[in-house]
Coordinates of C-alpha atoms in Angstrom, one line a residue:
M19 CA 0.0 0.0 0.0
N20 CA 2.7 2.5 -1.0
A21 CA 1.5 5.9 -2.1
V22 CA 3.7 7.0 -5.0
G23 CA 2.2 10.5 -5.0
A24 CA 3.5 11.4 -8.5
G25 CA 6.3 13.4 -6.8
W26 CA 3.9 16.0 -5.4
G27 CA 4.3 15.5 -1.7
L28 CA 2.4 12.4 -0.6
S29 CA 4.9 9.6 0.0
G30 CA 5.1 6.3 1.8
R31 CA 2.1 5.1 3.7
V32 CA -1.0 7.3 3.6
L33 CA -3.9 7.2 6.0
I34 CA -7.2 9.0 5.5
Y35 CA -8.5 9.7 9.0
G36 CA -12.3 10.5 8.9
L37 CA -14.5 10.0 5.9
G38 CA -17.7 12.0 5.5
R39 CA -17.8 14.8 3.0
S40 CA -14.1 15.8 3.2
G41 CA -12.8 12.2 3.4
R42 CA -14.8 11.2 0.4
G43 CA -13.3 14.0 -1.6
V44 CA -9.9 12.9 -0.6
M45 CA -10.5 9.3 -1.5
R46 CA -11.9 10.2 -5.0
F47 CA -8.9 12.5 -5.7
L48 CA -6.2 10.1 -4.5
A49 CA -7.8 7.3 -6.6
R50 CA -7.7 9.6 -9.7
E51 CA -4.1 10.3 -9.0
G52 CA -3.2 6.6 -8.6
V53 CA -2.3 7.1 -4.9
R54 CA -3.2 4.2 -2.6
A55 CA -4.2 4.8 0.9
E56 CA -6.0 3.3 3.9
W57 CA -8.8 4.8 6.0
V58 CA -10.0 5.0 9.5
D59 CA -13.4 6.2 10.7
A60 CA -15.1 5.6 14.1
R61 CA -18.6 5.5 12.6
P62 CA -18.4 5.0 8.8
T63 CA -21.6 5.0 6.9
P64 CA -22.4 2.1 4.5
E65 CA -22.1 4.6 1.6
D66 CA -18.6 5.6 2.8
E67 CA -17.5 2.0 3.2
A68 CA -18.9 1.1 -0.3
L69 CA -17.0 4.0 -1.9
A70 CA -13.7 3.0 -0.2
S71 CA -14.2 -0.6 -1.3
E72 CA -15.0 0.5 -4.9
L73 CA -11.8 2.6 -5.0
G74 CA -9.7 -0.1 -3.5
F75 CA -8.9 1.5 -0.2
G76 CA -8.7 -0.8 2.8
R77 CA -9.1 -0.2 6.5
G78 CA -6.2 1.2 8.3
D79 CA -4.9 0.8 11.9
V80 CA -3.5 3.6 14.0
A81 CA -1.2 1.1 15.7
R82 CA 0.7 1.0 12.4
P83 CA 3.0 3.8 11.4
Y84 CA 2.1 6.1 8.5
D85 CA 4.0 8.8 6.7
T86 CA 1.1 11.1 5.9
V87 CA -2.3 11.4 7.6
V88 CA -5.0 13.3 5.9
A89 CA -7.3 14.2 8.7
A90 CA -10.9 15.4 8.2
P91 CA -11.7 18.8 9.8
G92 CA -14.3 17.1 12.1
V93 CA -11.5 15.3 13.9
P94 CA -9.9 17.4 16.7
I95 CA -6.3 18.1 16.0
D96 CA -5.5 16.9 19.5
H97 CA -7.5 13.6 19.1
P98 CA -5.5 10.8 20.8
D99 CA -5.2 8.9 17.6
L100 CA -3.7 11.9 15.8
I101 CA -1.3 12.5 18.6
R102 CA -0.3 8.9 18.5
L103 CA 0.2 9.0 14.7
R104 CA 2.3 12.1 15.0
E105 CA 4.5 10.5 17.7
Q106 CA 5.0 7.6 15.3
G107 CA 6.4 10.1 12.7
A108 CA 3.3 10.9 10.6
E109 CA 2.7 14.4 9.2
V110 CA -1.0 15.4 9.7
I111 CA -2.5 17.5 7.0
G112 CA -5.9 18.3 5.6
E113 CA -7.5 18.3 2.1
V114 CA -6.3 21.9 1.5
V115 CA -2.7 20.9 1.7
V116 CA -3.3 17.9 -0.5
A117 CA -4.7 20.3 -3.1
A118 CA -1.9 22.8 -2.7
R119 CA 0.8 20.1 -3.1
A120 CA -0.8 18.3 -5.9
R121 CA -1.6 21.4 -7.9
P122 CA 1.1 23.9 -7.0
Q123 CA 0.4 26.0 -10.1
L124 CA -3.3 26.5 -9.2
P125 CA -3.8 29.9 -7.5
M126 CA -5.9 29.8 -4.4
V127 CA -7.8 32.5 -2.6
G128 CA -8.4 31.5 1.0
I129 CA -11.2 33.0 3.1
T130 CA -11.8 32.6 6.9
G131 CA -13.6 34.5 9.6
T132 CA -16.1 34.1 12.4
A133 CA -19.0 35.2 10.2
G134 CA -19.4 35.9 6.5
K135 CA -16.7 33.6 5.1
G136 CA -19.1 31.4 3.1
S137 CA -20.9 34.4 1.5
T138 CA -17.5 36.1 0.8
T139 CA -16.2 32.9 -0.8
V140 CA -19.1 32.6 -3.2
L141 CA -19.0 36.3 -4.0
I142 CA -15.3 36.3 -4.9
A143 CA -15.8 33.3 -7.2
H144 CA -18.7 35.2 -8.8
L145 CA -16.7 38.3 -9.3
L146 CA -13.8 36.4 -10.8
R147 CA -16.0 34.6 -13.2
A148 CA -17.5 37.9 -14.3
C149 CA -14.0 39.0 -15.1
G150 CA -13.4 36.0 -17.4
V151 CA -11.6 33.8 -14.8
R152 CA -12.7 30.2 -14.5
A153 CA -13.0 30.2 -10.7
R154 CA -14.5 27.5 -8.6
E155 CA -15.4 27.6 -4.9
G156 CA -15.0 24.8 -2.5
G157 CA -13.5 23.7 0.8
N158 CA -15.6 24.2 3.9
I159 CA -18.4 25.2 1.5
D160 CA -19.8 22.5 -0.9
P161 CA -18.2 21.0 -2.9
P162 CA -15.0 19.6 -1.3
L163 CA -12.0 21.4 -2.6
L164 CA -10.4 18.3 -4.2
D165 CA -13.6 17.8 -6.3
V166 CA -13.0 21.2 -8.1
V167 CA -9.2 21.7 -8.5
D168 CA -9.1 20.1 -11.9
D169 CA -11.9 22.3 -13.3
A170 CA -10.5 25.6 -12.0
E171 CA -8.2 28.3 -13.2
V172 CA -8.5 29.7 -9.6
A173 CA -9.7 27.9 -6.5
V174 CA -11.7 30.1 -4.0
V175 CA -11.5 28.2 -0.7
E176 CA -13.6 28.7 2.4
L177 CA -11.5 27.7 5.4
S178 CA -12.8 27.0 8.8
S179 CA -10.7 27.1 12.0
F180 CA -10.8 23.3 12.0
Q181 CA -9.3 23.2 8.6
L182 CA -6.7 25.8 9.4
E183 CA -5.4 23.6 12.3
R184 CA -3.9 21.2 9.6
V185 CA -2.3 23.4 6.9
P186 CA 1.5 23.1 7.4
G187 CA 3.3 25.0 4.8
L188 CA 0.2 26.3 3.0
R189 CA 1.0 29.5 1.1
L190 CA -1.9 31.5 -0.3
P191 CA -1.3 34.3 -2.8
V192 CA -4.4 36.0 -1.5
A193 CA -6.1 35.4 1.9
V194 CA -9.1 37.1 3.5
I195 CA -10.1 37.3 7.2
T196 CA -13.7 38.7 7.2
N197 CA -13.7 39.3 11.0
L198 CA -12.7 37.7 14.3
G199 CA -15.1 37.0 17.1
V200 CA -15.9 34.1 19.4
D201 CA -16.9 30.6 18.3
H202 CA -16.1 26.9 18.7
L203 CA -14.8 27.2 22.3
D204 CA -16.1 23.7 22.8
R205 CA -13.4 22.6 20.4
H206 CA -10.6 25.2 20.8
R207 CA -11.2 25.9 24.5
T208 CA -10.0 29.5 24.5
V209 CA -10.6 32.5 22.2
E210 CA -6.8 32.8 21.9
A211 CA -6.5 29.2 20.4
Y212 CA -9.5 29.9 18.1
H213 CA -7.9 33.1 16.8
A214 CA -4.5 31.4 16.5
A215 CA -6.1 28.8 14.2
K216 CA -7.7 31.5 12.1
H217 CA -4.3 33.3 11.9
N218 CA -2.8 30.2 10.2
I219 CA -4.4 31.4 7.0
T220 CA -1.5 33.9 6.6
A221 CA 1.3 31.8 8.3
G222 CA 2.8 30.7 5.0
Q223 CA 2.3 34.0 3.1
E224 CA 5.3 36.0 1.9
E225 CA 5.9 39.7 1.1
E226 CA 4.4 39.5 -2.4
D227 CA 1.2 37.9 -1.2
V228 CA -1.9 39.9 0.0
L229 CA -3.9 39.6 3.2
V230 CA -7.3 41.3 3.2
V231 CA -8.6 42.2 6.6
P232 CA -11.2 44.5 8.2
A233 CA -10.0 48.0 9.0
G234 CA -8.5 48.1 12.5
L235 CA -7.6 44.4 12.7
E236 CA -3.9 44.0 13.5
I237 CA -2.3 40.8 12.7
D238 CA 1.3 39.5 12.5
T239 CA 2.0 38.7 8.8
R240 CA 4.7 39.0 6.2
A241 CA 2.0 39.6 3.5
E242 CA 0.9 43.0 2.3
V243 CA -2.2 44.0 4.3
R244 CA -5.1 45.6 2.6
A245 CA -7.9 46.8 4.8
F246 CA -11.5 46.9 3.7
D247 CA -14.2 49.3 4.8
P248 CA -17.9 48.3 4.3
A249 CA -18.8 52.0 3.9
A250 CA -16.7 52.3 0.7
L251 CA -16.8 49.6 -2.0
R252 CA -13.6 50.4 -3.8
L253 CA -10.4 49.0 -5.2
H254 CA -7.0 49.3 -3.5
D255 CA -6.1 52.5 -5.2
G256 CA -9.3 54.1 -4.1
A257 CA -11.2 53.8 -7.3
P258 CA -14.9 53.5 -6.5
V259 CA -16.9 50.5 -7.7
L260 CA -20.4 50.8 -6.2
S261 CA -22.3 52.5 -3.5
P262 CA -23.2 50.1 -0.6
D263 CA -26.8 51.3 -1.1
D264 CA -26.9 49.8 -4.6
L265 CA -26.0 46.2 -3.4
P266 CA -28.7 43.6 -3.9
E267 CA -30.7 42.7 -0.8
G268 CA -28.9 40.0 1.2
L269 CA -25.4 41.1 0.3
H270 CA -23.5 42.5 3.3
P271 CA -21.4 45.5 2.4
A272 CA -18.5 44.2 4.5
N273 CA -18.4 40.9 2.5
A274 CA -18.6 42.9 -0.8
A275 CA -15.8 45.2 0.3
A276 CA -13.5 42.3 1.2
A277 CA -14.4 40.4 -2.0
L278 CA -13.5 43.4 -4.2
L279 CA -10.0 43.7 -2.7
A280 CA -9.4 40.0 -2.9
T281 CA -10.6 39.8 -6.5
E282 CA -8.5 42.7 -7.5
A283 CA -5.4 41.2 -5.9
L284 CA -5.9 37.8 -7.6
L285 CA -6.5 39.5 -11.0
V286 CA -3.3 41.4 -10.6
R287 CA -1.6 38.1 -9.7
L288 CA -2.9 36.7 -13.0
G289 CA -1.7 39.7 -15.0
R290 CA -5.2 41.0 -15.6
A291 CA -6.7 44.4 -14.8
A292 CA -9.6 45.0 -12.4
N293 CA -12.4 46.8 -14.3
P294 CA -14.7 48.8 -12.0
P295 CA -17.7 48.8 -14.3
V296 CA -17.5 45.1 -14.8
L297 CA -17.1 44.5 -11.0
A298 CA -20.0 46.9 -10.3
A299 CA -22.3 45.0 -12.7
A300 CA -21.2 41.7 -11.1
L301 CA -22.0 42.9 -7.6
K302 CA -25.4 44.0 -8.8
S303 CA -26.1 40.6 -10.3
A304 CA -24.8 38.6 -7.3
E305 CA -27.2 36.5 -5.3
P306 CA -26.9 35.7 -1.6
V307 CA -26.0 32.2 -0.6
A308 CA -29.2 30.1 0.1
G309 CA -29.9 30.1 3.8
R310 CA -27.8 33.2 4.5
F311 CA -30.0 36.2 5.0
E312 CA -32.3 35.1 2.2
T313 CA -35.8 36.6 1.6
V314 CA -38.0 33.5 1.3
A315 CA -41.4 35.2 1.2
R316 CA -43.1 38.6 0.9
L317 CA -46.5 39.8 2.0
G318 CA -46.9 43.4 0.9
E319 CA -44.3 45.5 2.7
I320 CA -43.3 42.6 5.0
R321 CA -40.4 40.3 4.2
F322 CA -39.7 37.0 5.7
V323 CA -35.9 36.6 5.9
E324 CA -34.2 33.2 6.7
D325 CA -30.8 33.3 8.3
S326 CA -30.9 30.0 10.1
I327 CA -27.1 29.7 10.1
A328 CA -26.8 32.8 12.2
T329 CA -25.8 31.3 15.5
R330 CA -22.6 33.2 16.1
T331 CA -22.9 36.7 17.7
L332 CA -21.3 38.4 14.8
A333 CA -23.5 36.7 12.3
V334 CA -26.7 37.5 14.2
Q335 CA -25.6 41.1 14.7
A336 CA -25.0 41.5 11.0
A337 CA -28.5 40.1 10.3
L338 CA -30.1 42.5 12.7
E339 CA -28.2 45.4 11.1
R340 CA -29.3 44.4 7.6
A341 CA -33.0 43.7 8.3
R342 CA -35.3 46.5 7.4
P343 CA -37.0 47.7 10.6
P344 CA -39.3 47.2 12.4
V345 CA -38.1 43.6 13.0
A346 CA -39.9 40.7 14.5
W347 CA -37.0 38.6 15.5
L348 CA -37.3 34.8 15.8
V349 CA -34.9 33.5 18.5
G350 CA -34.4 30.0 19.8
G351 CA -32.9 26.6 19.6
R352 CA -30.1 25.3 21.9
D353 CA -28.0 28.0 23.4
K354 CA -24.2 27.5 22.8
G355 CA -23.1 30.4 25.1
A356 CA -23.6 33.4 22.7
D357 CA -22.6 36.8 24.0
L358 CA -25.9 38.7 24.1
E359 CA -24.7 42.2 25.0
P360 CA -23.8 43.2 21.4
L361 CA -27.2 41.8 20.3
R362 CA -29.0 43.9 22.9
R363 CA -27.4 47.0 21.4
A364 CA -28.1 45.9 17.8
A365 CA -31.7 45.3 18.6
E366 CA -32.3 48.6 20.2
G367 CA -34.6 50.8 18.1
R368 CA -34.9 48.1 15.4
V369 CA -36.5 45.1 17.0
L370 CA -40.2 45.5 17.8
R371 CA -40.7 42.0 19.3
V372 CA -38.8 38.8 19.9
I373 CA -40.5 35.5 19.1
A374 CA -38.9 32.8 21.3
F375 CA -39.0 29.1 20.3
G376 CA -37.3 25.9 21.1
E377 CA -35.3 24.6 24.0
D378 CA -33.6 27.8 25.1
G379 CA -35.6 30.4 23.2
E380 CA -37.2 32.0 26.3
A381 CA -33.9 32.1 28.2
L382 CA -32.2 33.8 25.3
A383 CA -35.1 36.2 24.8
R384 CA -35.0 37.3 28.5
G385 CA -31.4 38.5 27.9
L386 CA -32.1 40.6 24.9
G387 CA -34.0 43.5 26.5
V388 CA -36.9 43.4 24.0
P389 CA -40.6 42.4 24.7
Y390 CA -41.1 38.8 23.7
D391 CA -43.7 36.1 23.1
T392 CA -43.0 32.4 23.2
V393 CA -44.4 29.8 20.8
G394 CA -44.3 26.0 20.9
G395 CA -45.6 23.0 18.9
A396 CA -45.5 19.2 18.7
T397 CA -43.0 19.2 15.9
G398 CA -40.2 21.4 14.5
D399 CA -42.4 22.3 11.5
E400 CA -45.3 23.3 13.8
V401 CA -43.0 25.4 15.9
M402 CA -41.7 27.2 12.8
A403 CA -45.2 27.8 11.5
N404 CA -46.3 29.2 14.9
A405 CA -43.2 31.4 15.0
A406 CA -43.8 32.8 11.6
R407 CA -47.4 33.6 12.4
A408 CA -46.5 35.3 15.6
G409 CA -43.8 37.3 13.8
L410 CA -46.3 38.5 11.2
A411 CA -48.8 39.4 14.0
A412 CA -46.2 41.5 15.7
L413 CA -45.8 43.8 12.7
Q414 CA -48.1 46.5 11.5
G415 CA -48.0 46.0 7.7
T416 CA -44.3 46.7 7.2
G417 CA -40.9 45.4 8.3
T418 CA -39.1 42.1 8.6
V419 CA -39.8 38.7 10.1
L420 CA -36.2 37.6 10.7
L421 CA -35.1 34.1 11.6
A422 CA -31.6 34.7 13.1
P423 CA -31.9 32.2 16.0
I424 CA -28.7 32.5 18.0
G425 CA -29.2 28.9 19.2
T426 CA -28.3 25.8 17.3
S427 CA -30.9 23.7 15.5
F428 CA -30.4 20.4 17.2
D429 CA -33.3 20.6 19.7
L430 CA -35.8 20.4 16.9
F431 CA -34.1 19.8 13.6
R432 CA -31.2 17.7 12.1
D433 CA -29.3 20.8 11.1
Y434 CA -29.6 24.6 10.4
K435 CA -30.6 23.9 6.8
A436 CA -33.6 21.8 7.8
R437 CA -34.6 24.6 10.3
G438 CA -34.3 27.2 7.6
E439 CA -36.3 25.2 5.1
S440 CA -39.0 24.7 7.6
F441 CA -39.3 28.4 8.2
A442 CA -39.3 29.1 4.5
R443 CA -42.2 26.6 4.0
A444 CA -44.1 28.1 6.9
A445 CA -43.6 31.7 5.6
R446 CA -44.8 30.9 2.1
A447 CA -47.8 28.9 3.4
L448 CA -48.7 31.8 5.7
C449 CA -48.5 34.4 2.9
T450 CA -50.7 32.2 0.6
E451 CA -53.2 31.8 3.4
V452 CA -53.4 35.5 4.2
Q453 CA -53.7 36.4 0.5
A454 CA -56.4 33.8 -0.2

């Protein structure tokens, strides 16, 4: 089971630790490259086992030594098995490093942050395509990065803190940090460790590379730092591109400002010019990522906005700031220790009423300083229907019913997508009922 690796950095014995979405992408890619590997997963699905068998990959054993371990982001970097494998001499990397070593001529733009990284990733790819660049997005956002590297002139990669724990030697010509807040303390334990993982996005950059950050964020880097300002959508030389007021609904100005600077830097890297009118037209035609501050229904002057993924304080705050007031704010799910004080400030003067639902909805609502109602139901769908109805009743013919829940979805739904889809169905059914 030797991995030849075609001379691109995977050598000796290779172990894929953790299957799932990332691991499947790694298996498919290594099989195409003619690289043999073994795999380990604590709870493999029948589909994962079938794919491994089809590709000729056998089960591994952490008691055996390996040269390279490609660890899925869902596996903590300090997992006892990974510690043991490193002690036995293995290098632990992730799919991003596999892509970088296998395709060293493929430029990559990396995007991370506590909030907005997925939307910014999709927007950068959209802007590059508008400029004639065959850009493909992947990584933490679907699809896996290794599924798109051979169909891309540029790879635009969303990078989570988990992925950035396993990127030794990764050098990105352009990197973006959208913001830094608090998240994943159950995994990283401290804010400092979480931020250190995020900072790894620039660890391998050199002086000729570019790091795009929010104005005011100081970070130790060798790269050229370019700061974005959501109040001014412009290029690095100050050339204006578009007024933030002209952005489509659902596009956050901060994400657009960061995307413009990153797109410009990558175009220059490719020897192409950034054309402000082309970029302005591309911004106007951009669509928000499904499930991220998406208007899912309208009833006259009332919009129903689904942002079920908004469970981080920064993401919820951004949703509140973008929603057209007055706002009926749907809050609930399972509390993961969000900092509510910034949300109290963001809600002041904008939120008319909080609609609390789910396991910790009322407890969260009590900490927000806004009048609230509670709703329940026998099923998740019934809860969402009752919440949408209560939100509509709280408004007087205008405003926004906003699902930006703070809590995770696992009390009532399998994931945030299922919760968002339930809210969208409820909102559309309610609009149809009222208009009938």
